[in-house]
């Protein structure tokens, strides 16, 4: 796989600017909601890295420039009906931001398919949930979530900072951190044995565009200790 700077036009920058701002909004919304709960409540204990858990994730349709699903919206929706989800959001891999955002798309698809039947074109068109959609994240997804984005047929994945725990599934051995750390040597979106590949973009902290430093720093702040 290749890791290189790409010359994006202003339209691309405008779309990514919108998506990354929405991802930051999603991540900080969850962080605020989580930290507003009683810290002495055992149901709000963090069972995984606090640096990684607040990842913001939104699904955007590039054609309409509309947010299709937000991880935290789906999280709030599920917390209304699922008992004990306060624990699940910090320990269950099925409640990661990426999975929740995909489930948000699925929720909309199911609502749209009601009344059409499972054998109709309308229903079948929704089987690959993120086909044609862009995924924006504040942090690189881990290997598990990176593969989930393959199965969902994502079009592009754009993230701000590398995975803080060093378990990212996208930039792999292309990444060399300032502290000498390296990626895990895995770039899920480039695996030759998969039947779908998506393009990946990451924010360059020293990028030429004026907003690059802002997005990188804000995401780093979200995922700091």
Short mmCIF file of C-alpha atoms in Angstrom, two decimals:
data_model
loop_
_atom_site.label_atom_id
_atom_site.label_comp_id
_atom_site.label_asym_id
_atom_site.label_seq_id
_atom_site.Cartn_x
_atom_site.Cartn_y
_atom_site.Cartn_z
CA UNK A 1 0.00 0.00 0.00
CA UNK A 2 1.06 3.59 -0.56
CA UNK A 3 1.17 6.51 1.82
CA UNK A 4 1.46 9.82 0.04
CA UNK A 5 0.31 13.39 -0.04
CA UNK A 6 -2.52 13.93 -2.48
CA UNK A 7 -3.41 17.19 -4.15
CA UNK A 8 -7.05 17.77 -3.23
CA UNK A 9 -9.11 20.54 -4.77
CA UNK A 10 -11.14 23.08 -2.79
CA UNK A 11 -14.31 21.04 -3.23
CA UNK A 12 -12.61 18.04 -1.62
CA UNK A 13 -11.31 20.21 1.22
CA UNK A 14 -14.75 21.71 1.73
CA UNK A 15 -16.38 18.28 1.98
CA UNK A 16 -13.72 16.94 4.33
CA UNK A 17 -13.84 20.11 6.42
CA UNK A 18 -17.56 19.54 6.96
CA UNK A 19 -17.19 15.84 7.72
CA UNK A 20 -14.34 16.27 10.19
CA UNK A 21 -16.16 19.04 12.04
CA UNK A 22 -19.17 16.76 12.41
CA UNK A 23 -16.96 13.92 13.63
CA UNK A 24 -15.41 16.20 16.26
CA UNK A 25 -18.89 17.31 17.32
CA UNK A 26 -19.93 13.67 17.69
CA UNK A 27 -16.89 12.74 19.76
CA UNK A 28 -17.10 15.70 22.12
CA UNK A 29 -20.86 15.11 22.52
CA UNK A 30 -20.22 11.59 23.79
CA UNK A 31 -17.37 12.74 26.02
CA UNK A 32 -19.61 15.41 27.56
CA UNK A 33 -22.50 12.98 28.05
CA UNK A 34 -20.26 10.33 29.58
CA UNK A 35 -18.45 12.64 31.95
CA UNK A 36 -21.67 14.31 33.09
CA UNK A 37 -22.75 11.06 34.69
CA UNK A 38 -21.93 10.33 38.31
CA UNK A 39 -18.30 9.22 38.37
CA UNK A 40 -19.09 7.05 41.40
CA UNK A 41 -21.69 5.08 39.48
CA UNK A 42 -20.16 1.64 38.67
CA UNK A 43 -22.08 1.65 35.40
CA UNK A 44 -19.95 4.54 34.14
CA UNK A 45 -16.54 2.99 34.75
CA UNK A 46 -14.33 3.01 31.68
CA UNK A 47 -13.44 -0.57 30.75
CA UNK A 48 -11.19 0.32 27.83
CA UNK A 49 -8.79 3.12 27.04
CA UNK A 50 -10.38 6.45 27.88
CA UNK A 51 -8.24 7.93 25.13
CA UNK A 52 -9.82 5.73 22.50
CA UNK A 53 -13.42 5.45 23.65
CA UNK A 54 -14.55 8.96 22.72
CA UNK A 55 -13.92 8.52 18.99
CA UNK A 56 -16.32 10.60 16.95
CA UNK A 57 -17.73 8.92 13.85
CA UNK A 58 -20.22 10.13 11.25
CA UNK A 59 -21.42 8.69 7.95
CA UNK A 60 -21.78 11.29 5.19
CA UNK A 61 -23.30 11.10 1.73
CA UNK A 62 -20.82 12.98 -0.50
CA UNK A 63 -23.47 13.62 -3.16
CA UNK A 64 -25.93 15.38 -0.88
CA UNK A 65 -23.34 16.54 1.68
CA UNK A 66 -25.66 15.29 4.39
CA UNK A 67 -24.85 13.40 7.58
CA UNK A 68 -26.59 10.02 7.33
CA UNK A 69 -25.73 8.71 10.79
CA UNK A 70 -23.83 9.74 13.91
CA UNK A 71 -22.38 7.27 16.39
CA UNK A 72 -23.58 9.18 19.42
CA UNK A 73 -27.12 9.56 18.08
CA UNK A 74 -27.32 5.78 17.74
CA UNK A 75 -25.74 5.38 21.19
CA UNK A 76 -28.41 7.61 22.74
CA UNK A 77 -31.15 5.80 20.82
CA UNK A 78 -29.99 2.41 22.07
CA UNK A 79 -29.60 3.64 25.65
CA UNK A 80 -33.32 4.42 25.64
CA UNK A 81 -34.23 0.78 25.13
CA UNK A 82 -31.29 -1.44 26.14
CA UNK A 83 -30.88 -2.04 29.87
CA UNK A 84 -27.33 -1.77 31.17
CA UNK A 85 -25.94 -0.17 28.00
CA UNK A 86 -23.92 2.24 30.12
CA UNK A 87 -21.58 -0.67 30.71
CA UNK A 88 -21.72 -1.91 27.13
CA UNK A 89 -20.63 1.38 25.61
CA UNK A 90 -17.27 1.04 27.32
CA UNK A 91 -16.63 -2.69 27.09
CA UNK A 92 -18.55 -4.25 24.20
CA UNK A 93 -16.74 -4.16 20.82
CA UNK A 94 -20.16 -4.10 19.17
CA UNK A 95 -20.69 -0.68 20.72
CA UNK A 96 -17.65 1.02 19.21
CA UNK A 97 -18.26 4.33 17.47
CA UNK A 98 -17.77 2.77 14.03
CA UNK A 99 -20.22 -0.07 14.69
CA UNK A 100 -22.78 2.31 16.18
CA UNK A 101 -22.56 4.63 13.17
CA UNK A 102 -23.09 1.67 10.82
CA UNK A 103 -26.03 0.56 12.96
CA UNK A 104 -27.43 4.07 12.60
CA UNK A 105 -27.40 3.65 8.82
CA UNK A 106 -29.01 0.23 9.24
CA UNK A 107 -31.77 1.75 11.37
CA UNK A 108 -32.60 4.20 8.58
CA UNK A 109 -32.48 1.46 5.94
CA UNK A 110 -34.87 -0.72 7.95
CA UNK A 111 -37.32 2.13 8.31
CA UNK A 112 -37.15 2.80 4.56
CA UNK A 113 -37.65 -0.90 3.76
CA UNK A 114 -40.77 -1.30 5.89
CA UNK A 115 -43.66 -2.14 3.60
CA UNK A 116 -41.50 -3.10 0.62
CA UNK A 117 -40.66 -6.69 1.61
CA UNK A 118 -37.29 -8.47 1.71
CA UNK A 119 -37.34 -9.56 -1.93
CA UNK A 120 -37.84 -6.11 -3.41
CA UNK A 121 -35.20 -3.94 -5.03
CA UNK A 122 -35.72 -1.28 -2.39
CA UNK A 123 -34.72 -3.71 0.34
CA UNK A 124 -31.85 -5.33 -1.53
CA UNK A 125 -30.31 -1.96 -2.35
CA UNK A 126 -29.80 -1.41 1.34
CA UNK A 127 -27.85 -4.59 2.02
CA UNK A 128 -24.45 -2.93 1.69
CA UNK A 129 -25.12 -0.24 4.23
CA UNK A 130 -22.40 2.31 3.50
CA UNK A 131 -22.09 1.85 -0.24
CA UNK A 132 -21.13 5.26 -1.68
CA UNK A 133 -20.81 6.88 1.75
CA UNK A 134 -17.80 8.53 3.37
CA UNK A 135 -16.86 7.78 6.98
CA UNK A 136 -15.29 10.53 9.08
CA UNK A 137 -13.56 9.73 12.37
CA UNK A 138 -11.59 11.69 14.91
CA UNK A 139 -9.23 8.71 15.30
CA UNK A 140 -8.01 5.87 13.09
CA UNK A 141 -10.22 2.80 13.59
CA UNK A 142 -8.68 -0.37 14.98
CA UNK A 143 -8.37 -3.53 12.90
CA UNK A 144 -11.78 -4.84 13.95
CA UNK A 145 -13.59 -1.63 12.98
CA UNK A 146 -11.52 -1.24 9.81
CA UNK A 147 -12.77 -4.62 8.62
CA UNK A 148 -16.34 -3.68 9.58
CA UNK A 149 -15.99 -0.71 7.22
CA UNK A 150 -14.93 -3.14 4.47
CA UNK A 151 -18.04 -5.29 5.03
CA UNK A 152 -20.23 -2.17 5.03
CA UNK A 153 -18.77 -1.21 1.62
CA UNK A 154 -17.59 2.23 2.71
CA UNK A 155 -16.36 4.48 -0.08
CA UNK A 156 -13.78 6.60 1.74
CA UNK A 157 -12.53 6.77 5.32
CA UNK A 158 -11.11 10.05 6.62
CA UNK A 159 -9.61 10.33 10.10
CA UNK A 160 -7.73 12.96 12.08
CA UNK A 161 -5.18 11.22 14.33
CA UNK A 162 -3.58 7.74 14.40
CA UNK A 163 -5.00 5.26 16.88
CA UNK A 164 -3.76 6.30 20.30
CA UNK A 165 -3.23 2.72 21.50
CA UNK A 166 -1.18 1.71 18.45
CA UNK A 167 -3.81 -0.77 17.26
CA UNK A 168 -4.90 1.09 14.14
CA UNK A 169 -5.98 -0.95 11.14
CA UNK A 170 -5.38 1.49 8.27
CA UNK A 171 -2.03 3.25 8.09
CA UNK A 172 -0.17 0.17 9.22
CA UNK A 173 3.58 0.13 8.65
CA UNK A 174 3.38 3.43 6.80
CA UNK A 175 3.15 5.20 10.14
CA UNK A 176 6.19 6.16 12.17
CA UNK A 177 5.37 8.22 15.24
CA UNK A 178 7.44 11.06 16.58
CA UNK A 179 8.29 8.93 19.61
CA UNK A 180 9.70 6.19 17.40
CA UNK A 181 6.58 4.05 17.53
CA UNK A 182 5.41 2.25 14.42
CA UNK A 183 2.14 0.98 13.09
CA UNK A 184 1.17 -2.66 13.39
CA UNK A 185 1.96 -3.40 9.77
CA UNK A 186 -1.71 -3.78 8.89
CA UNK A 187 -3.67 -1.84 6.30
CA UNK A 188 -7.02 -3.60 6.21
CA UNK A 189 -8.39 -1.57 3.31
CA UNK A 190 -5.54 -2.84 1.10
CA UNK A 191 -5.70 -6.56 1.91
CA UNK A 192 -5.61 -8.45 -1.42
CA UNK A 193 -7.99 -11.19 -0.30
CA UNK A 194 -10.96 -8.93 0.40
CA UNK A 195 -13.73 -8.24 -2.10
CA UNK A 196 -13.94 -4.52 -1.35
CA UNK A 197 -11.42 -1.74 -0.85
CA UNK A 198 -11.92 1.85 0.23
CA UNK A 199 -9.69 4.89 0.04
CA UNK A 200 -8.19 6.30 3.23
CA UNK A 201 -7.22 9.87 4.05
CA UNK A 202 -5.66 11.14 7.24
CA UNK A 203 -5.16 14.69 8.46
CA UNK A 204 -1.58 15.91 8.16
CA UNK A 205 -0.74 17.95 11.28
CA UNK A 206 1.58 20.09 9.18
CA UNK A 207 -0.68 20.13 6.13
CA UNK A 208 -0.86 23.02 3.70
CA UNK A 209 -4.54 23.66 4.29
CA UNK A 210 -5.36 26.10 7.09
CA UNK A 211 -7.75 23.74 8.89
CA UNK A 212 -5.38 20.74 9.03
CA UNK A 213 -3.66 21.83 12.24
CA UNK A 214 -7.00 22.68 13.85
CA UNK A 215 -8.54 19.26 13.16
CA UNK A 216 -5.43 17.40 14.25
CA UNK A 217 -5.09 19.35 17.50
CA UNK A 218 -8.77 19.12 18.39
CA UNK A 219 -8.83 15.37 17.78
CA UNK A 220 -5.62 14.97 19.78
CA UNK A 221 -7.26 16.90 22.61
CA UNK A 222 -10.33 14.64 22.47
CA UNK A 223 -8.16 11.53 22.73
CA UNK A 224 -5.67 12.80 25.28
CA UNK A 225 -5.55 11.34 28.78
#
